[in-house]
CSV table of N, CA and C in Angstrom, one decimal:
chain,number,residue,atom,x,y,z
A,21,MET,N,139.7,75.7,154.3
A,21,MET,CA,139.3,74.5,153.6
A,21,MET,C,138.8,74.8,152.2
A,22,PHE,N,138.9,74.3,151.3
A,22,PHE,CA,138.3,74.5,150.0
A,22,PHE,C,137.1,73.9,150.0
A,23,LYS,N,135.8,74.6,150.0
A,23,LYS,CA,134.4,73.9,150.1
A,23,LYS,C,133.6,74.7,149.1
A,24,PRO,N,133.7,74.6,147.8
A,24,PRO,CA,133.0,75.4,147.0
A,24,PRO,C,131.4,75.0,147.1
A,25,ARG,N,130.6,76.0,147.0
A,25,ARG,CA,129.3,75.7,146.8
A,25,ARG,C,128.5,75.7,145.6
A,26,ALA,N,129.3,76.1,144.5
A,26,ALA,CA,128.9,75.9,143.2
A,26,ALA,C,130.0,76.1,142.2
A,27,ALA,N,130.0,75.8,141.1
A,27,ALA,CA,131.1,75.9,140.0
A,27,ALA,C,130.4,76.3,138.6
A,28,PHE,N,131.3,76.8,137.6
A,28,PHE,CA,130.5,77.1,136.3
A,28,PHE,C,131.8,77.4,135.5
A,29,SER,N,131.6,77.3,134.1
A,29,SER,CA,132.6,77.3,133.2
A,29,SER,C,132.5,78.9,132.4
A,30,GLY,N,133.5,79.2,131.8
A,30,GLY,CA,133.1,80.5,131.0
A,30,GLY,C,134.1,80.2,129.7
A,31,PHE,N,133.7,81.3,128.9
A,31,PHE,CA,134.4,81.5,127.5
A,31,PHE,C,134.3,82.8,127.0
A,32,SER,N,135.6,83.5,126.5
A,32,SER,CA,135.4,84.7,125.9
A,32,SER,C,134.6,84.7,124.5
A,33,VAL,N,134.1,85.9,124.3
A,33,VAL,CA,133.6,86.2,122.8
A,33,VAL,C,134.0,87.7,122.5
A,34,ASP,N,134.0,87.9,121.2
A,34,ASP,CA,134.4,89.2,120.8
A,34,ASP,C,133.2,90.1,120.7
A,35,ASP,N,132.0,89.6,120.7
A,35,ASP,CA,130.8,90.6,120.6
A,35,ASP,C,129.5,90.0,121.2
A,36,LEU,N,129.1,90.5,122.4
A,36,LEU,CA,128.0,90.0,123.3
A,36,LEU,C,126.8,89.8,122.4
A,37,GLY,N,126.5,90.8,121.7
A,37,GLY,CA,125.2,90.9,120.8
A,37,GLY,C,125.1,89.8,120.0
A,38,SER,N,126.2,89.3,119.1
A,38,SER,CA,126.4,88.2,118.3
A,38,SER,C,126.3,86.9,119.1
A,39,ALA,N,126.9,86.8,120.2
A,39,ALA,CA,126.9,85.6,121.0
A,39,ALA,C,125.3,85.4,121.5
A,40,ARG,N,124.7,86.4,121.9
A,40,ARG,CA,123.2,86.3,122.3
A,40,ARG,C,122.5,85.8,121.1
A,41,GLU,N,122.4,86.5,120.1
A,41,GLU,CA,121.7,86.0,118.9
A,41,GLU,C,121.9,84.5,118.5
A,42,PHE,N,123.4,84.3,118.6
A,42,PHE,CA,123.8,82.8,118.2
A,42,PHE,C,123.1,81.8,119.3
A,43,TYR,N,123.4,82.0,120.3
A,43,TYR,CA,123.2,80.9,121.6
A,43,TYR,C,121.7,81.0,121.8
A,44,GLU,N,121.0,82.1,121.8
A,44,GLU,CA,119.5,82.2,122.0
A,44,GLU,C,118.8,82.0,120.9
A,45,GLY,N,119.0,82.8,119.8
A,45,GLY,CA,118.1,82.5,118.5
A,45,GLY,C,118.5,81.3,117.7
A,46,THR,N,119.8,81.0,117.4
A,46,THR,CA,120.2,79.7,116.6
A,46,THR,C,120.1,78.5,117.4
A,47,LEU,N,120.7,78.4,118.8
A,47,LEU,CA,120.7,77.2,119.4
A,47,LEU,C,119.4,77.1,120.2
A,48,GLY,N,118.6,78.3,120.5
A,48,GLY,CA,117.5,78.1,121.1
A,48,GLY,C,117.8,78.0,122.8
A,49,LEU,N,118.8,78.3,123.3
A,49,LEU,CA,119.1,78.3,124.6
A,49,LEU,C,118.6,79.6,125.4
A,50,GLU,N,118.3,79.3,126.7
A,50,GLU,CA,118.0,80.6,127.4
A,50,GLU,C,119.1,81.3,127.8
A,51,ILE,N,118.9,82.6,127.9
A,51,ILE,CA,120.1,83.5,128.3
A,51,ILE,C,119.6,84.4,129.5
A,52,GLU,N,120.7,84.6,130.4
A,52,GLU,CA,120.4,85.4,131.6
A,52,GLU,C,121.6,86.6,131.5
A,53,ASP,N,121.2,87.7,131.5
A,53,ASP,CA,121.9,88.8,131.3
A,53,ASP,C,122.7,88.8,132.8
A,54,GLY,N,123.9,89.1,132.7
A,54,GLY,CA,124.9,89.2,133.8
A,54,GLY,C,125.4,90.7,133.5
A,55,CYS,N,126.1,91.1,134.8
A,55,CYS,CA,126.7,92.4,134.7
A,55,CYS,C,127.9,92.6,134.1
A,56,MET,N,128.5,91.3,133.6
A,56,MET,CA,129.8,91.4,133.0
A,56,MET,C,129.8,90.5,131.6
A,57,GLY,N,128.5,89.8,131.3
A,57,GLY,CA,128.5,89.0,130.2
A,57,GLY,C,127.1,88.2,130.2
A,58,LEU,N,127.1,87.1,129.6
A,58,LEU,CA,125.8,86.4,129.6
A,58,LEU,C,125.9,85.0,130.1
A,59,GLY,N,124.9,84.7,131.0
A,59,GLY,CA,124.9,83.2,131.4
A,59,GLY,C,124.1,82.6,130.5
A,60,ILE,N,124.5,81.4,130.1
A,60,ILE,CA,123.9,80.6,128.8
A,60,ILE,C,123.4,79.2,129.5
A,61,LYS,N,122.2,79.3,129.8
A,61,LYS,CA,121.6,78.1,130.6
A,61,LYS,C,121.6,76.8,129.6
A,62,LEU,N,122.3,75.7,130.1
A,62,LEU,CA,122.5,74.6,129.4
A,62,LEU,C,121.4,73.5,129.6
A,63,PRO,N,121.1,72.6,128.6
A,63,PRO,CA,120.0,71.7,128.8
A,63,PRO,C,120.7,70.8,130.0
A,64,GLY,N,119.8,70.2,130.7
A,64,GLY,CA,120.1,69.4,131.8
A,64,GLY,C,120.4,70.1,133.1
A,65,GLY,N,120.6,71.4,133.1
A,65,GLY,CA,121.0,72.1,134.2
A,65,GLY,C,122.4,72.7,133.9
A,66,GLY,N,122.9,73.7,134.8
A,66,GLY,CA,124.0,74.3,134.7
A,66,GLY,C,124.0,75.7,133.7
A,67,VAL,N,124.9,76.2,134.0
A,67,VAL,CA,125.1,77.7,133.2
A,67,VAL,C,126.7,77.8,132.8
A,68,VAL,N,126.8,78.2,131.6
A,68,VAL,CA,128.2,78.8,131.3
A,68,VAL,C,128.3,80.2,130.9
A,69,PHE,N,129.1,80.9,131.2
A,69,PHE,CA,129.2,82.3,131.2
A,69,PHE,C,130.1,82.8,130.0
A,70,ALA,N,129.6,83.5,129.0
A,70,ALA,CA,130.3,84.2,127.9
A,70,ALA,C,130.4,85.5,128.2
A,71,TYR,N,131.8,86.0,128.2
A,71,TYR,CA,132.2,87.2,128.7
A,71,TYR,C,132.8,88.0,127.3
A,72,PRO,N,132.9,89.2,127.2
A,72,PRO,CA,133.4,90.1,126.1
A,72,PRO,C,134.9,90.0,126.4
A,73,LYS,N,135.7,90.1,125.5
A,73,LYS,CA,137.0,90.1,125.3
A,73,LYS,C,137.4,91.2,124.2
A,74,GLY,N,136.4,91.6,123.6
A,74,GLY,CA,136.9,92.5,122.4
A,74,GLY,C,137.9,92.2,121.5
A,75,PRO,N,138.7,93.3,121.2
A,75,PRO,CA,139.7,92.9,120.1
A,75,PRO,C,140.9,91.9,120.7
A,76,GLY,N,141.2,91.5,121.8
A,76,GLY,CA,142.0,90.7,122.5
A,76,GLY,C,141.5,89.2,122.5
A,77,HIS,N,140.2,89.1,121.9
A,77,HIS,CA,139.6,87.8,122.1
A,77,HIS,C,140.5,86.7,121.0
A,78,GLN,N,140.5,85.7,121.6
A,78,GLN,CA,141.1,84.5,120.6
A,78,GLN,C,140.3,83.4,121.0
A,79,PRO,N,139.6,82.9,119.8
A,79,PRO,CA,138.7,81.7,120.0
A,79,PRO,C,139.5,80.4,120.4
A,80,ALA,N,138.8,79.6,121.1
A,80,ALA,CA,139.2,78.3,121.5
A,80,ALA,C,139.6,77.5,120.4
A,81,THR,N,140.8,76.7,120.6
A,81,THR,CA,141.2,75.9,119.5
A,81,THR,C,140.8,74.4,119.9
A,82,PHE,N,139.9,74.2,120.9
A,82,PHE,CA,139.2,73.0,121.2
A,82,PHE,C,137.8,73.1,121.6
A,83,THR,N,137.2,72.1,121.6
A,83,THR,CA,135.7,72.1,121.9
A,83,THR,C,135.3,72.6,123.3
A,84,ILE,N,134.4,73.8,123.4
A,84,ILE,CA,134.3,74.3,124.6
A,84,ILE,C,132.9,73.8,125.1
A,85,LEU,N,131.9,73.4,124.2
A,85,LEU,CA,130.6,72.9,124.7
A,85,LEU,C,130.2,71.8,123.8
A,86,ASN,N,129.7,70.8,124.4
A,86,ASN,CA,129.1,69.5,123.7
A,86,ASN,C,127.7,69.5,123.9
A,87,PHE,N,126.9,69.5,122.8
A,87,PHE,CA,125.7,69.4,122.9
A,87,PHE,C,125.1,67.9,122.5
A,88,GLU,N,124.5,67.0,123.6
A,88,GLU,CA,124.1,65.7,123.2
A,88,GLU,C,122.7,65.7,122.7
A,89,VAL,N,122.6,64.7,121.7
A,89,VAL,CA,121.2,64.8,121.2
A,89,VAL,C,121.1,63.1,120.8
A,90,ASP,N,119.6,62.9,120.5
A,90,ASP,CA,119.2,61.7,120.3
A,90,ASP,C,119.4,61.3,118.8
A,91,ASP,N,119.4,62.2,117.9
A,91,ASP,CA,119.5,61.9,116.5
A,91,ASP,C,120.5,62.8,116.0
A,92,ILE,N,121.8,62.6,115.7
A,92,ILE,CA,122.7,63.6,115.3
A,92,ILE,C,122.4,64.1,113.8
A,93,ASP,N,122.0,63.2,113.0
A,93,ASP,CA,121.7,63.5,111.6
A,93,ASP,C,120.5,64.6,111.6
A,94,ALA,N,119.5,64.4,112.3
A,94,ALA,CA,118.5,65.5,112.5
A,94,ALA,C,118.9,66.7,113.0
A,95,ALA,N,119.8,66.6,114.0
A,95,ALA,CA,120.3,67.8,114.6
A,95,ALA,C,121.2,68.6,113.7
A,96,VAL,N,122.0,68.0,112.9
A,96,VAL,CA,123.0,68.6,111.9
A,96,VAL,C,122.0,69.4,110.8
A,97,THR,N,121.0,68.4,110.2
A,97,THR,CA,120.1,69.0,109.2
A,97,THR,C,119.5,70.3,109.9
A,98,ASP,N,118.9,70.4,111.2
A,98,ASP,CA,118.2,71.4,111.5
A,98,ASP,C,119.1,72.7,111.6
A,99,LEU,N,120.3,72.3,112.4
A,99,LEU,CA,121.4,73.4,112.6
A,99,LEU,C,121.8,74.1,111.1
A,100,ARG,N,122.1,73.2,110.3
A,100,ARG,CA,122.4,73.6,108.9
A,100,ARG,C,121.4,74.5,108.3
A,101,GLY,N,120.1,74.2,108.6
A,101,GLY,CA,119.1,75.0,108.1
A,101,GLY,C,118.8,76.4,108.8
A,102,LYS,N,119.6,76.4,109.8
A,102,LYS,CA,119.5,77.7,110.7
A,102,LYS,C,121.0,78.6,110.2
A,103,GLY,N,121.6,78.1,109.4
A,103,GLY,CA,122.8,78.8,108.9
A,103,GLY,C,124.3,78.3,109.7
A,104,VAL,N,124.0,77.4,110.4
A,104,VAL,CA,125.2,76.7,111.0
A,104,VAL,C,126.2,76.0,110.1
A,105,ILE,N,127.5,76.3,110.0
A,105,ILE,CA,128.4,75.7,109.0
A,105,ILE,C,129.1,74.8,109.9
A,106,PHE,N,129.3,73.5,109.4
A,106,PHE,CA,129.9,72.5,110.2
A,106,PHE,C,131.3,72.3,109.8
A,107,LEU,N,132.3,71.9,110.6
A,107,LEU,CA,133.7,71.9,110.3
A,107,LEU,C,134.0,70.5,109.4
A,108,LYS,N,134.8,70.5,108.6
A,108,LYS,CA,135.2,69.3,107.7
A,108,LYS,C,136.5,69.0,108.4
A,109,TYR,N,136.9,67.6,108.6
A,109,TYR,CA,137.9,67.1,109.0
A,109,TYR,C,138.5,65.9,108.3
A,110,THR,N,139.8,65.8,108.0
A,110,THR,CA,140.2,64.6,107.3
A,110,THR,C,141.3,63.8,108.1
A,111,GLU,N,141.9,62.7,107.6
A,111,GLU,CA,142.9,61.9,108.3
A,111,GLU,C,144.0,62.8,108.9
A,112,SER,N,144.5,63.8,108.2
A,112,SER,CA,145.6,64.4,108.6
A,112,SER,C,145.1,65.4,109.8
A,113,ASP,N,143.8,65.5,110.0
A,113,ASP,CA,143.5,66.1,111.4
A,113,ASP,C,143.3,65.3,112.6
A,114,GLY,N,143.3,63.9,112.2
A,114,GLY,CA,143.2,63.0,113.2
A,114,GLY,C,141.7,62.5,113.6
A,115,VAL,N,141.0,62.8,112.7
A,115,VAL,CA,139.6,62.4,112.9
A,115,VAL,C,138.8,62.7,111.4
A,116,VAL,N,138.1,61.9,110.9
A,116,VAL,CA,137.4,62.0,109.7
A,116,VAL,C,136.1,62.3,109.7
A,117,THR,N,135.5,63.1,109.0
A,117,THR,CA,134.1,63.4,108.9
A,117,THR,C,133.6,63.2,107.6
A,118,ASP,N,132.3,62.6,107.6
A,118,ASP,CA,131.8,62.1,106.4
A,118,ASP,C,131.2,63.3,105.4
A,119,ASP,N,130.4,63.0,104.6
A,119,ASP,CA,129.7,64.0,103.6
A,119,ASP,C,128.6,64.7,104.3
A,120,SER,N,128.2,64.2,105.5
A,120,SER,CA,127.3,65.2,106.2
A,120,SER,C,128.1,65.8,107.5
A,121,ASP,N,129.4,65.8,107.3
A,121,ASP,CA,130.3,66.4,108.4
A,121,ASP,C,130.2,66.0,109.7
A,122,ILE,N,130.0,64.7,109.8
A,122,ILE,CA,129.9,63.9,111.0
A,122,ILE,C,131.1,62.9,111.0
A,123,ALA,N,131.8,62.9,112.2
A,123,ALA,CA,132.4,61.8,112.5
A,123,ALA,C,131.9,60.7,113.2
A,124,ARG,N,131.8,59.6,112.4
A,124,ARG,CA,130.9,58.3,112.8
A,124,ARG,C,131.7,57.4,113.7
A,125,GLY,N,131.9,57.7,114.9
A,125,GLY,CA,132.6,56.9,115.8
A,125,GLY,C,131.9,55.8,116.4
A,126,ARG,N,130.5,55.8,116.4
A,126,ARG,CA,129.8,54.7,117.0
A,126,ARG,C,129.9,53.5,116.2
A,127,SER,N,129.9,53.5,114.8
A,127,SER,CA,130.1,52.4,114.0
A,127,SER,C,131.3,51.4,114.3
A,128,VAL,N,132.2,52.1,114.6
A,128,VAL,CA,133.5,51.5,114.8
A,128,VAL,C,134.2,51.4,116.4
A,129,ASN,N,133.2,51.6,117.1
A,129,ASN,CA,133.5,51.6,118.6
A,129,ASN,C,134.7,52.4,119.0
A,130,MET,N,134.5,53.8,118.3
A,130,MET,CA,135.7,54.8,118.8
A,130,MET,C,134.8,56.0,119.2
A,131,GLY,N,133.9,56.0,120.0
A,131,GLY,CA,133.2,57.0,120.6
A,131,GLY,C,132.0,57.3,120.1
A,132,PRO,N,131.4,58.6,120.3
A,132,PRO,CA,130.2,58.9,119.7
A,132,PRO,C,130.3,59.4,118.3
A,133,ASP,N,129.1,59.7,117.7
A,133,ASP,CA,129.1,60.3,116.5
A,133,ASP,C,129.0,61.8,116.7
A,134,ILE,N,129.8,62.6,116.1
A,134,ILE,CA,130.1,64.0,116.6
A,134,ILE,C,130.6,64.9,115.4
A,135,ALA,N,129.9,66.0,115.5
A,135,ALA,CA,130.0,67.0,114.4
A,135,ALA,C,130.3,68.4,115.1
A,136,TRP,N,131.4,69.1,114.4
A,136,TRP,CA,131.8,70.3,115.0
A,136,TRP,C,131.2,71.6,114.5
A,137,PHE,N,131.2,72.8,114.9
A,137,PHE,CA,130.9,74.0,114.3
A,137,PHE,C,131.3,75.1,115.2
A,138,LYS,N,131.3,76.1,114.7
A,138,LYS,CA,131.8,77.5,115.5
A,138,LYS,C,130.7,78.3,115.9
A,139,ASP,N,130.9,79.0,117.0
A,139,ASP,CA,129.9,80.2,117.4
A,139,ASP,C,130.5,81.4,116.5
A,140,PRO,N,129.8,82.6,116.5
A,140,PRO,CA,130.2,83.8,115.9
A,140,PRO,C,131.6,84.3,116.2
A,141,ALA,N,132.0,84.0,117.6
A,141,ALA,CA,133.4,84.3,117.9
A,141,ALA,C,134.4,83.4,117.6
A,142,GLY,N,134.0,82.3,116.8
A,142,GLY,CA,135.1,81.3,116.6
A,142,GLY,C,135.3,80.2,117.5
A,143,ASN,N,134.6,80.0,118.4
A,143,ASN,CA,134.9,79.2,119.5
A,143,ASN,C,134.1,77.9,118.9
A,144,ILE,N,134.9,76.7,119.1
A,144,ILE,CA,134.4,75.4,118.6
A,144,ILE,C,133.4,74.8,119.6
A,145,LEU,N,132.4,74.5,119.0
A,145,LEU,CA,131.2,73.6,119.7
A,145,LEU,C,130.8,72.2,119.1
A,146,ALA,N,130.3,71.4,119.6
A,146,ALA,CA,130.0,70.1,119.1
A,146,ALA,C,128.6,69.7,119.3
A,147,VAL,N,128.0,69.0,118.3
A,147,VAL,CA,126.7,68.1,118.6
A,147,VAL,C,127.1,66.8,118.3
A,148,LEU,N,126.7,65.8,119.6
A,148,LEU,CA,127.1,64.5,119.5
A,148,LEU,C,125.9,63.5,119.9
A,149,GLN,N,126.2,62.3,119.3
A,149,GLN,CA,125.2,61.2,119.7
A,149,GLN,C,125.7,60.1,120.3
A,150,ASN,N,125.7,59.6,121.3
A,150,ASN,CA,126.3,58.4,122.0
A,150,ASN,C,125.8,57.3,121.4
């Protein structure tokens, strides 16, 4: 019988050192060293595992982590000040970001306000406000 006692998610990176610097230094998350990668402790509990894939790494083409915040404008400003570059989207992408690089879903009852950015390995992350 399938009875898991725990679960976690993982994603690949091309360089563990760069991943550690970004997730710990830029995003301020606690990191646990593992024998095969990094355990990234998430706000509210849980851990996601980043493992090296070297030259075969292909970044995720979808959002792998969402960080929920109380004030998206303040969060975007803070992260931008730490060197994070936010993605810009237009109608042809199916979602439109404004001059602050935020898709404003709350004002039109179309989900949260959300802004996307990439980690050093090219994986897509998001900050959002419900």
